XYZ file of C-alpha atoms in Angstrom:
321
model
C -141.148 -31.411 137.547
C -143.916 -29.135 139.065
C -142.548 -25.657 140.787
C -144.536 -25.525 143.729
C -145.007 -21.796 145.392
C -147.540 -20.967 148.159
C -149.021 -17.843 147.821
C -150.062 -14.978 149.633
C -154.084 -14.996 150.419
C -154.641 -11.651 148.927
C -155.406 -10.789 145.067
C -152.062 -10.210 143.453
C -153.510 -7.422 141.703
C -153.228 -4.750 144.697
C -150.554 -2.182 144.258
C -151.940 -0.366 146.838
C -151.473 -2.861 149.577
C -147.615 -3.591 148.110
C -148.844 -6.545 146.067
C -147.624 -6.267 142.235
C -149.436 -8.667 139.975
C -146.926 -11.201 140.439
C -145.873 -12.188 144.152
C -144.565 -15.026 145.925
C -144.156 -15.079 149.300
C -142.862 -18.659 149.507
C -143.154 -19.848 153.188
C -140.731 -22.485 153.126
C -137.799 -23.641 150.747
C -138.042 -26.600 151.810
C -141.902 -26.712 149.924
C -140.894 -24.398 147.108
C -138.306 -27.026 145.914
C -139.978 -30.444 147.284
C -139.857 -31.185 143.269
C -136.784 -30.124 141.548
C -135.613 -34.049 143.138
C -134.707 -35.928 146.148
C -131.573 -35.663 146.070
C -131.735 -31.722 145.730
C -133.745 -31.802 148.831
C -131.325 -33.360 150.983
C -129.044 -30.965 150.072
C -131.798 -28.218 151.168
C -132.419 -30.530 154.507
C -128.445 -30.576 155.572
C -128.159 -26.699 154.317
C -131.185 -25.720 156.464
C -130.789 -28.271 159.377
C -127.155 -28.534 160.256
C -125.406 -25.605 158.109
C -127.187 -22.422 158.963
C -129.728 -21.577 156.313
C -132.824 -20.174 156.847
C -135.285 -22.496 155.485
C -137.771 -19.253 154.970
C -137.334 -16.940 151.805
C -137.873 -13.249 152.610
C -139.566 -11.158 149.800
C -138.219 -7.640 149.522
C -141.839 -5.412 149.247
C -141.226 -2.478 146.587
C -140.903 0.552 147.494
C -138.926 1.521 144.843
C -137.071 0.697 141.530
C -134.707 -2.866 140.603
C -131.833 -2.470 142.875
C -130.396 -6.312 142.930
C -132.680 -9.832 142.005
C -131.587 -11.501 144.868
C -129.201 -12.040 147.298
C -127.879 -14.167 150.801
C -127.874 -12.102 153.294
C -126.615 -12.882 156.783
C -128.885 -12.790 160.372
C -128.742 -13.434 163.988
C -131.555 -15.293 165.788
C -132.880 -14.732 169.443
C -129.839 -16.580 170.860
C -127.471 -14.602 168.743
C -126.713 -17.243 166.643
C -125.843 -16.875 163.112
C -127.715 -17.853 159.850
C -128.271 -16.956 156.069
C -131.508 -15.812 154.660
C -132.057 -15.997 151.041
C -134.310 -12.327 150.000
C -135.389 -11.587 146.897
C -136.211 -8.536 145.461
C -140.077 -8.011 144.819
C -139.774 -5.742 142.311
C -137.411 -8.226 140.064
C -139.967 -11.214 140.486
C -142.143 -8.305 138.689
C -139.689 -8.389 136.013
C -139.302 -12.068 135.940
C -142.993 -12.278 135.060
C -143.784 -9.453 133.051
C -140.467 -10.165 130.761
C -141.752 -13.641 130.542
C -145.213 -12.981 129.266
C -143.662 -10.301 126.641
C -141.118 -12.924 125.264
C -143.722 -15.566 125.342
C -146.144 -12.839 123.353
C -143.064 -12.403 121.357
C -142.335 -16.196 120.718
C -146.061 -16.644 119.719
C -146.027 -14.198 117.128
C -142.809 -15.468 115.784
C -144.188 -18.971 115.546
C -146.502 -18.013 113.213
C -144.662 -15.492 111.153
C -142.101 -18.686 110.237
C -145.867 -21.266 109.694
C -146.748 -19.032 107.184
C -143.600 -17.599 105.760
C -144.357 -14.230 106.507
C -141.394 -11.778 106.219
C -142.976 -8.318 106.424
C -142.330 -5.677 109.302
C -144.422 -6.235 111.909
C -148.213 -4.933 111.843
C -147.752 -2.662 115.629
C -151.622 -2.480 115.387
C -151.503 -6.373 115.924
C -153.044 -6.420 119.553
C -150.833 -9.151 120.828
C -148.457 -7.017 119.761
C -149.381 -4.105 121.168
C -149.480 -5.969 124.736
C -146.343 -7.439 124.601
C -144.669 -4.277 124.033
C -146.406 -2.664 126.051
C -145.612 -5.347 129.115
C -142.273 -5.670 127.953
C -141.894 -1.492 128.508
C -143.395 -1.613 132.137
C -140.653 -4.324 133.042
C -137.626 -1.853 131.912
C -139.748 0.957 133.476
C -139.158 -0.867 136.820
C -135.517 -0.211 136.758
C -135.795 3.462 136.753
C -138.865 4.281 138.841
C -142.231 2.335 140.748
C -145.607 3.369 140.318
C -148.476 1.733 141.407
C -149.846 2.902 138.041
C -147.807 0.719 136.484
C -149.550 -2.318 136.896
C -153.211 -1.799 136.582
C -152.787 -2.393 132.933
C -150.783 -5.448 133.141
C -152.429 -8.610 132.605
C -153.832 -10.227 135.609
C -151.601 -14.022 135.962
C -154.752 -15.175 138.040
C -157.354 -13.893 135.924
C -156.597 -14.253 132.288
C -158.208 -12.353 129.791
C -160.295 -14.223 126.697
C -157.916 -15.244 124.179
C -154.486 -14.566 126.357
C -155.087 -18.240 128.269
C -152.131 -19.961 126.518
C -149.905 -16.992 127.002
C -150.993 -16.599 130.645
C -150.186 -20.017 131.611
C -147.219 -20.755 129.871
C -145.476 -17.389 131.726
C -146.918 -18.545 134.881
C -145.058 -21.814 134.332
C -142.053 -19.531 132.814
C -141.996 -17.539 136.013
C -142.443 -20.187 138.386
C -138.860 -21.465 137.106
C -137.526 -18.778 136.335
C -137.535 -16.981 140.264
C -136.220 -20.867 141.135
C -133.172 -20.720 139.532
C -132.701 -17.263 140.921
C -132.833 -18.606 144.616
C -131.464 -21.759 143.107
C -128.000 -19.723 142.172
C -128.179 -18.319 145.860
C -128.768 -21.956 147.383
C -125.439 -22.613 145.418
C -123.802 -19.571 147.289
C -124.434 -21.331 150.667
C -123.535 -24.827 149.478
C -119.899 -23.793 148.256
C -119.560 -21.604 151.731
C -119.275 -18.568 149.579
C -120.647 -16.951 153.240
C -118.750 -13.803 153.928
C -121.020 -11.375 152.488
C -118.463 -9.203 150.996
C -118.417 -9.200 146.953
C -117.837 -12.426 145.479
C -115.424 -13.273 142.920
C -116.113 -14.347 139.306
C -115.547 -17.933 139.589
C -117.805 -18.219 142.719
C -120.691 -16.370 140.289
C -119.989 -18.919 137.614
C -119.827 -21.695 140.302
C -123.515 -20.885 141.774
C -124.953 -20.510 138.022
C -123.786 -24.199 137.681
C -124.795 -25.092 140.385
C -128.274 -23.912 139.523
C -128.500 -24.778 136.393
C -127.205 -28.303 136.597
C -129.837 -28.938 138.833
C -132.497 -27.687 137.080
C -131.801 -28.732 134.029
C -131.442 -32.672 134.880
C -134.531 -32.422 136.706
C -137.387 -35.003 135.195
C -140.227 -33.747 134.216
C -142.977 -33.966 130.789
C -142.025 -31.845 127.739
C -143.813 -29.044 128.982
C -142.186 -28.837 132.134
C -138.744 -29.318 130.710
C -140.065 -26.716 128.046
C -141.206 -23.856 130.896
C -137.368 -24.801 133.237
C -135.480 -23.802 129.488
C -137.540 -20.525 129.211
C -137.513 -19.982 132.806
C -133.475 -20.182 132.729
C -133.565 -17.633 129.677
C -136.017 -15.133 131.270
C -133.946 -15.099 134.385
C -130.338 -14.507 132.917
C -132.124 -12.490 130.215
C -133.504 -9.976 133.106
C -130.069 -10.029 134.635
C -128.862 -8.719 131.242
C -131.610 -6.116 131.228
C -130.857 -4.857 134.161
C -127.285 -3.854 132.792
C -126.741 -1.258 130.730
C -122.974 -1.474 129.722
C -122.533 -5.284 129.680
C -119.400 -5.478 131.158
C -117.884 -7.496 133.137
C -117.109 -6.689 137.242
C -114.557 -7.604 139.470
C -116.935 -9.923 141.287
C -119.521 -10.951 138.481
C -118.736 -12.136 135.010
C -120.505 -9.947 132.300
C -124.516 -10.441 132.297
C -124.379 -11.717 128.164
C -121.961 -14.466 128.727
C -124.025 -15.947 131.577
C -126.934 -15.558 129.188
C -124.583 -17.566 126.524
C -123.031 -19.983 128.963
C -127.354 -21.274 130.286
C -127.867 -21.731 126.337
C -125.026 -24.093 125.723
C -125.737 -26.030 128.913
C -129.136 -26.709 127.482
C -127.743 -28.554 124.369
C -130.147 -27.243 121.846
C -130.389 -28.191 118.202
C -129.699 -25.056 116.498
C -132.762 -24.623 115.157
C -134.413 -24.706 118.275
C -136.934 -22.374 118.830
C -135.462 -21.875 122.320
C -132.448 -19.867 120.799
C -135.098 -16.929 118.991
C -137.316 -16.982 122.278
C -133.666 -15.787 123.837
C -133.043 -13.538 120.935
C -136.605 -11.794 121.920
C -135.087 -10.287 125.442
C -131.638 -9.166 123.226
C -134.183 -6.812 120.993
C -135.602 -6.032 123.907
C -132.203 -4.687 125.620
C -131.581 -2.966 121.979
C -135.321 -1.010 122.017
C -134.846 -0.136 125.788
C -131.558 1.379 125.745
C -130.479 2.369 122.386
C -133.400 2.748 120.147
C -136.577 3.176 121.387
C -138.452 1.531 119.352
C -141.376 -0.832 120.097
C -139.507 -4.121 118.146
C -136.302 -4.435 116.674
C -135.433 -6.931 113.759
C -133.155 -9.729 114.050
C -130.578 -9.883 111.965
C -130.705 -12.608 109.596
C -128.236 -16.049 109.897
C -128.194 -19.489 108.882
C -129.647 -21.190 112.028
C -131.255 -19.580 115.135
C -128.122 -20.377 116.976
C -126.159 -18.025 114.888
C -129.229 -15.425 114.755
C -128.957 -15.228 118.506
C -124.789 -15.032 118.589
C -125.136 -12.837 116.221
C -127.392 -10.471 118.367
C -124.901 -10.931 121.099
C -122.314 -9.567 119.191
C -124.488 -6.636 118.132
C -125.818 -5.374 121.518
C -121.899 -5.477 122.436
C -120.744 -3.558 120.230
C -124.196 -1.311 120.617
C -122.974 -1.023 124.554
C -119.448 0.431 124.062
């Protein structure tokens, strides 16, 4: 499966003429998702031709800090008719990239730590390291305050640097999927007529996760592919959870961590795939952000990587009371 976006025809690296590093201004849905599958896209074709919804995706520009990801939000055309226009939030598709690269950084570095059996703290000095944290910080930083300051030090997604090509392209991929299942949930809002714009309820949440998910997940695609949807679905529900300091559930969402929990199991992993510690990677990262501080924080240790990352659940829970 290739995620198809078109993209703006300016450089992405322009704060100063609203363009973050990362933005899509998709043009059509229609083209976005031409190869998630067929049958997906005559869903899109009856949603877009016969049941009011927009068949454009409207990108929020930043003008300030995270306030939602996305949402469905109701319009009226020149005739006054009535339709639904999926929007999503510039600023988040920031965070969906720039979380991506730092637990792909992150996922690197622990790939090799487990080659060579190395088990001491890690070397901060390490400049991977340094970067991802670094990245990783200017993501959270986007939930309390934008400035275009912010960003000149990010890596460029267009223009990778020498030696950060593998990174680069595997959190373009990452991305790519990741802001689908995001509009992907909202597509499922419209599908199940969950169309009065007034909070939702927690089954219609879970109902438009499956929805996405499903989907994506029993897409075809090659092993990379099927590799970037995975991490795409963790760095989505895994910026969800970052956005949330309290993990708790609402009366109209259920709580961020058990959405997080709910994409994993749908995946089917073996538990000693390294799938479950690149999701562990955004739980330290929730843990550094809003309780310690600190640049990493050690996982604590289990029997599989499964029970590592239920095990970090657990902890950030009990961290957030």
């Amino acid at each position: 499966m290739v995620i198809r976006a078109q993209y703006a025809e300016v450089p992405f690296f322009d704060p100063r003429r609203g363009r973050l590093p990362v933005r899509c201004l998709i043009d059509k849905a229609l083209d976005h998702f031409h190869d998630v599958s067929e049958a997906f896209r005559e869903i899109l074709v009856e949603e877009t031709s016969f049941r009011e919804l927009s068949p454009n995706i409207a990108c929020a520009v930043a003008r300030g800090p995270i306030l939602y990801a996305a949402q469905l939000v109701p319009r009226v055309d020149e005739q006054g008719k009535g339709f639904a226009e999926i929007q999503i939030s510039e600023t988040f598709l920031q965070m969906l990239w720039s979380m991506g690269y730092s637990m792909t950084c992150s996922a690197m570095l622990a790939a090799v730590r487990v080659r060579t059996r190395d088990s001491r703290p890690y070397d901060i000095s390490i400049p991977r390291f340094a970067r991802m944290s670094a990245v990783s910080k200017a993501a959270m930083e986007l939930l309390v305050v934008l400035r275009p300051e912010q960003h000149f030090s990010l890596p460029n997604p267009e223009n990778p640097e020498a030696g950060d090509f593998v990174a680069i392209a595997s959190s373009n991929a990452i991305f790519q999927s990741a802001m689908t299942v995001i509009l992907m949930h909202e597509v499922g809002h419209q599908y199940y007529r969950h169309l009065d714009y007034s909070p939702s309820s927690v089954q219609e949440e879970v109902d438009a996760d499956d929805f996405a998910l499903r989907w994506l997940l029993d897409a075809p695609g090659s092993e990379f592919d099927r590799l970037a949807v995975r991490r795409g679905i963790i760095v989505a529900y895994a910026c969800v959870l970052l956005m949330d300091r309290h993990l708790s559930p609402s009366s109209s969402h259920p709580s961020p961590q058990s959405r997080l929990v709910r994409a994993m199991e749908l995946m089917q992993l073996d538990e000693n795939d390294p799938d479950w510690i690149f999701a562990s990677s955004a739980l330290t990262a929730w843990v550094a952000w809003y309780i310690r501080g600190d640049a990493f924080v050690d996982l604590p240790d289990s029997r599989s990587l499964k029970e590592t990352f239920l095990n970090s659940i657990r902890r950030i829970e009990a961290l957030a009371e």
